XYZ file of C-alpha atoms in Angstrom:
381
model
C 77.454 95.605 91.159
C 76.931 99.225 90.832
C 76.002 101.150 93.505
C 78.238 99.440 96.084
C 79.844 101.366 98.440
C 83.180 101.071 100.604
C 83.067 100.712 104.163
C 86.469 101.560 106.021
C 87.566 98.098 105.670
C 87.586 97.827 101.945
C 89.172 101.407 101.766
C 92.003 100.315 102.339
C 92.606 98.320 99.550
C 92.561 101.657 97.790
C 95.778 102.921 99.942
C 99.105 103.438 98.252
C 97.125 102.424 94.730
C 95.378 104.362 91.702
C 91.631 104.510 92.343
C 88.871 102.732 91.645
C 85.589 102.397 90.908
C 83.220 100.820 94.117
C 82.607 98.208 92.018
C 85.883 97.483 90.468
C 86.898 97.372 94.462
C 84.474 94.448 94.590
C 85.971 92.890 91.291
C 89.436 93.026 92.995
C 88.642 91.422 96.121
C 87.000 88.682 94.240
C 89.964 88.258 92.582
C 92.343 88.296 94.830
C 96.171 88.691 95.056
C 99.162 86.735 96.142
C 101.788 89.109 97.754
C 105.425 87.847 97.587
C 108.082 89.611 99.253
C 111.535 88.723 97.586
C 113.181 89.180 95.053
C 112.613 87.321 91.817
C 108.539 86.470 91.758
C 107.064 83.547 90.353
C 104.039 85.050 89.207
C 103.383 87.344 92.498
C 104.740 90.756 93.865
C 107.868 92.394 93.680
C 107.855 94.850 96.353
C 111.250 96.217 97.402
C 111.180 99.413 98.199
C 107.844 101.414 99.124
C 105.586 103.182 97.964
C 105.431 106.783 97.487
C 102.431 107.274 97.681
C 101.186 108.209 101.292
C 98.055 106.945 103.007
C 95.370 108.288 104.828
C 96.578 110.686 107.446
C 95.076 110.127 110.985
C 91.347 112.197 109.982
C 89.102 111.612 106.904
C 89.163 115.198 105.926
C 90.692 118.612 107.691
C 88.717 120.552 109.621
C 89.472 123.536 107.752
C 89.498 122.660 103.801
C 89.713 125.752 102.863
C 92.868 126.259 104.202
C 94.308 123.202 103.632
C 93.468 124.356 99.971
C 95.806 127.380 100.292
C 99.320 127.414 100.187
C 101.804 125.126 97.847
C 101.034 125.285 94.919
C 101.645 125.767 91.664
C 97.877 126.827 90.094
C 96.561 126.292 86.125
C 93.394 128.327 85.208
C 93.855 130.727 87.705
C 96.142 132.946 90.562
C 96.188 131.003 94.086
C 92.410 130.344 95.256
C 92.589 131.632 99.158
C 89.982 130.889 101.555
C 88.525 134.566 101.527
C 87.736 133.675 98.077
C 85.909 130.317 98.832
C 83.978 132.082 101.354
C 79.944 131.176 101.292
C 80.716 129.378 97.938
C 79.837 125.411 97.605
C 82.948 124.034 96.366
C 83.866 120.463 94.644
C 87.225 119.211 95.807
C 88.282 116.649 93.305
C 92.365 114.471 93.560
C 92.920 113.370 90.519
C 95.632 112.636 88.242
C 95.892 112.846 84.262
C 96.625 109.136 83.284
C 94.285 107.290 85.583
C 91.667 106.017 83.568
C 88.975 106.146 86.544
C 89.713 109.970 87.120
C 89.583 110.361 83.625
C 85.907 108.726 83.510
C 84.550 111.532 85.598
C 85.016 114.454 84.037
C 82.363 114.838 81.514
C 79.940 114.946 84.661
C 82.662 117.440 86.500
C 82.809 119.440 83.322
C 78.579 119.418 83.039
C 78.555 120.682 86.755
C 80.908 122.699 86.715
C 79.101 125.003 83.871
C 75.671 124.178 85.146
C 75.675 125.705 88.403
C 78.678 128.395 88.401
C 75.512 131.138 88.514
C 73.976 128.965 92.028
C 77.462 129.395 93.375
C 79.488 125.633 92.840
C 83.215 126.395 92.474
C 85.055 123.053 91.334
C 89.004 122.639 92.717
C 91.241 119.886 90.894
C 93.958 118.730 92.814
C 96.362 117.362 90.790
C 98.644 114.756 92.715
C 100.617 112.183 90.859
C 101.634 108.493 91.171
C 103.983 108.489 88.681
C 106.975 110.856 88.175
C 106.399 111.715 84.727
C 102.726 113.215 85.817
C 105.147 115.742 88.242
C 105.739 117.668 84.947
C 104.171 120.620 84.810
C 103.942 121.301 80.906
C 102.560 118.094 80.639
C 99.965 118.578 83.222
C 99.159 121.907 82.283
C 99.277 119.966 78.286
C 97.005 117.472 79.427
C 94.488 119.960 81.505
C 93.724 121.475 78.143
C 93.750 118.597 76.399
C 90.956 116.983 78.598
C 88.976 119.955 78.375
C 89.860 121.186 82.249
C 88.571 124.468 82.508
C 88.134 124.810 86.571
C 91.118 125.303 88.727
C 93.554 123.159 89.417
C 96.011 122.998 92.181
C 99.156 120.894 91.521
C 100.059 118.623 94.474
C 103.129 117.266 93.489
C 104.650 117.274 96.727
C 101.054 114.762 98.139
C 101.244 118.485 100.671
C 97.121 119.166 100.103
C 96.366 114.847 99.981
C 98.252 114.508 103.243
C 96.260 117.577 104.734
C 92.892 115.679 103.576
C 94.170 112.552 104.428
C 93.091 111.394 100.707
C 93.243 107.786 100.339
C 92.756 107.221 96.376
C 92.472 108.720 92.666
C 89.357 109.985 92.340
C 88.302 111.667 95.619
C 85.654 113.552 96.152
C 84.876 116.324 99.208
C 81.499 118.342 99.212
C 82.402 121.236 100.447
C 79.285 123.446 101.885
C 79.332 128.020 101.988
C 80.356 127.423 105.655
C 83.722 125.871 104.876
C 82.406 122.802 105.727
C 83.375 118.894 104.090
C 79.401 117.417 104.437
C 80.911 114.734 102.560
C 83.449 112.543 101.250
C 83.406 109.760 98.167
C 86.129 107.473 96.923
C 86.065 106.211 93.352
C 83.796 106.899 90.136
C 80.623 106.500 89.844
C 77.217 107.318 91.721
C 76.685 110.632 90.238
C 73.111 110.963 90.411
C 74.132 110.916 94.398
C 76.953 113.393 94.053
C 74.884 116.042 92.138
C 72.102 115.892 94.133
C 74.496 116.466 96.728
C 75.757 119.276 94.846
C 72.265 120.545 94.886
C 71.853 120.506 98.244
C 74.151 122.103 99.207
C 73.539 125.042 97.011
C 70.309 125.517 97.705
C 71.037 125.731 101.632
C 73.832 128.282 100.455
C 71.009 130.137 98.119
C 68.218 129.719 100.639
C 66.239 128.433 97.050
C 65.746 124.816 95.820
C 68.143 123.785 92.744
C 65.816 122.669 89.820
C 68.183 121.461 87.346
C 67.694 118.151 85.309
C 70.026 115.279 86.783
C 73.082 114.609 84.253
C 72.818 111.470 82.662
C 74.747 108.794 81.205
C 77.078 111.441 79.039
C 80.605 109.603 78.900
C 82.163 109.157 75.232
C 85.095 107.195 73.820
C 87.908 106.510 76.467
C 85.757 108.836 79.276
C 82.556 106.128 78.788
C 81.791 103.986 81.934
C 82.650 101.357 82.542
C 80.909 98.108 81.836
C 81.179 96.564 85.318
C 78.952 93.937 84.170
C 81.678 92.600 82.254
C 84.921 93.612 83.957
C 87.004 90.664 85.610
C 90.292 91.926 84.756
C 92.133 93.991 87.982
C 94.910 96.840 87.148
C 98.016 95.353 86.488
C 101.062 97.280 87.193
C 104.530 96.687 85.241
C 106.994 98.415 86.603
C 108.505 96.011 89.939
C 107.366 98.168 92.620
C 104.202 97.018 91.941
C 104.313 94.367 89.636
C 102.187 91.317 90.201
C 100.146 88.572 88.268
C 103.621 87.712 86.254
C 103.050 84.200 84.610
C 105.551 82.211 85.595
C 108.337 80.706 84.842
C 108.766 84.314 84.543
C 111.019 86.280 86.861
C 111.697 89.607 86.764
C 115.353 91.741 86.527
C 115.270 94.942 88.504
C 116.933 97.703 86.634
C 119.185 95.836 84.000
C 118.857 95.058 80.683
C 117.364 91.249 79.815
C 115.898 89.167 77.007
C 112.459 87.845 78.070
C 110.854 84.897 76.857
C 106.925 84.759 76.449
C 105.550 81.868 78.070
C 103.898 79.251 76.558
C 100.354 79.729 77.709
C 99.587 83.164 79.815
C 96.163 81.871 82.251
C 93.625 84.329 82.987
C 94.686 87.698 84.519
C 98.468 87.227 83.832
C 100.947 88.590 82.169
C 104.259 88.009 80.583
C 107.213 89.875 78.417
C 109.180 89.176 75.405
C 111.835 90.384 73.834
C 114.422 92.973 75.104
C 113.705 94.728 78.099
C 114.800 96.842 80.999
C 112.374 96.844 84.012
C 112.336 99.780 86.256
C 110.543 100.775 89.590
C 107.644 102.255 87.907
C 107.937 101.030 84.242
C 109.557 98.798 81.398
C 111.478 100.292 78.762
C 111.550 98.365 75.632
C 115.234 98.671 74.633
C 114.702 96.573 71.369
C 112.078 96.105 68.641
C 109.651 93.922 68.855
C 109.307 93.604 72.390
C 106.117 92.370 73.510
C 103.700 92.199 76.079
C 101.173 89.449 76.395
C 98.564 89.152 78.807
C 95.118 87.162 79.354
C 91.977 89.479 79.912
C 88.275 89.614 80.178
C 86.733 92.847 80.049
C 85.183 95.114 77.548
C 88.016 97.983 77.627
C 92.042 97.558 77.802
C 93.664 100.712 78.963
C 97.935 100.956 79.105
C 99.704 103.870 80.705
C 102.408 104.342 78.169
C 105.613 106.638 78.204
C 107.937 108.298 74.669
C 111.059 108.058 74.439
C 113.126 109.890 75.511
C 114.647 111.648 72.713
C 110.339 112.436 71.969
C 109.937 110.786 68.887
C 107.395 108.841 68.227
C 107.754 104.840 68.721
C 105.293 102.330 66.774
C 103.202 99.700 68.386
C 101.159 96.791 67.019
C 98.267 95.396 68.822
C 96.710 91.807 68.280
C 93.863 89.589 70.031
C 94.141 86.407 69.950
C 96.734 86.689 67.284
C 94.848 88.689 64.831
C 94.534 92.777 64.402
C 91.374 93.972 66.502
C 88.941 95.060 63.858
C 86.097 96.377 65.125
C 87.474 95.924 68.688
C 90.299 98.014 68.358
C 90.581 101.249 70.604
C 90.357 105.100 70.443
C 94.272 104.853 70.288
C 94.680 101.995 67.556
C 93.131 101.298 64.129
C 91.410 98.179 63.045
C 94.838 96.565 62.068
C 95.899 97.053 65.812
C 98.515 100.124 64.653
C 99.309 102.797 67.125
C 101.838 105.354 68.445
C 103.311 106.447 71.299
C 103.525 110.200 71.300
C 102.980 111.359 74.800
C 103.349 110.108 78.260
C 99.443 109.152 78.908
C 96.840 106.582 79.265
C 95.809 105.048 75.555
C 93.113 102.937 75.373
C 94.264 99.999 73.177
C 90.458 97.686 73.015
C 87.333 98.063 73.007
C 85.451 94.949 72.134
C 82.566 96.124 70.762
C 80.226 93.114 70.902
C 79.632 90.402 73.413
C 82.496 90.616 75.772
C 84.863 87.301 76.012
C 88.006 86.590 77.511
C 90.774 87.655 75.322
C 94.532 87.233 74.876
C 95.919 90.708 74.493
C 99.633 90.977 72.998
C 101.495 94.459 72.234
C 104.554 94.324 70.186
C 106.406 97.604 70.028
C 108.156 98.155 66.503
C 110.884 100.930 67.887
C 113.096 100.652 70.685
C 112.634 103.363 73.705
C 108.492 103.065 74.413
C 108.079 102.627 78.187
C 105.188 100.093 79.957
C 103.801 101.393 83.421
C 100.250 99.779 84.193
C 97.266 98.027 82.684
C 93.469 99.526 83.826
C 90.324 97.795 82.487
C 86.753 99.015 81.602
């Protein structure tokens, strides 16, 4: 499904959701979801409050995008970028958020383009628009920007002001602005990097009135930033907090904003999950209230990630993961060892599994050995 492009109808699946690659949108559409709009859900979705993420504005993007970038901030890696400072430049605007795997996997390409085309007049601007509350913390974003090697200007858009002005639909969103200050193209989702780079070369060549002859960037993603295995990706993004929770294995029901001891289902069907032990499930995340709290998920993908939150007092929270009841061995992710051990130290995305051989359906389980950590969402690659 590589190269699949989102039509306007397909783009609606992105609204109020974390961004997906184009192939992943197709996977989600193929798997489908059953939506339930009532209090306790046996395997459906619990959605008692509207999402805080605004849907797209009436316009696809603003007529004056350089003006839309000005105003509310603050900025990282630069002082505020004024429209005057951007005039005559080719600008690539990237809407992203630091805990989203779909926002992380394009970073190697953006790093390369920012360096390769700097002298040709390219300016990259990141607009960090959060999904989860912890992503609104400027200090956490600043640390993530430094750790991820994001050296270009980043505007903090915690109130969604710039998101709304652009009519953005999801993460990652890309806007290609020419030297005359007009949006020439808008792309949603990861992938199609060669096409994006060719467009940048075209816009830069127009601005300089001279050809751009740089070699296109190849497949350079490593570790957690490596491209997903779309052909083997058969599990969809799955939220744990009750606002968007779905695919909960029967007969489990979530209790909102109150502690409860859950019993794991005897079996978990494909792309479903369940809780075991003491948890408090909130709108965005579920908090492990005691040691040995567990989550089990039956998935099929090369990579399994989770967005996890640290304990309130900042002390590390240990966890252990298993695959089909055994330590992952060579199938461990960058944030676990061969024995499945890992530690939650920050609010961020953790890669827990990377299958090293042929991808097959597995039963994943994470057990928190210390209370206080939070689980937000499963994502796959």
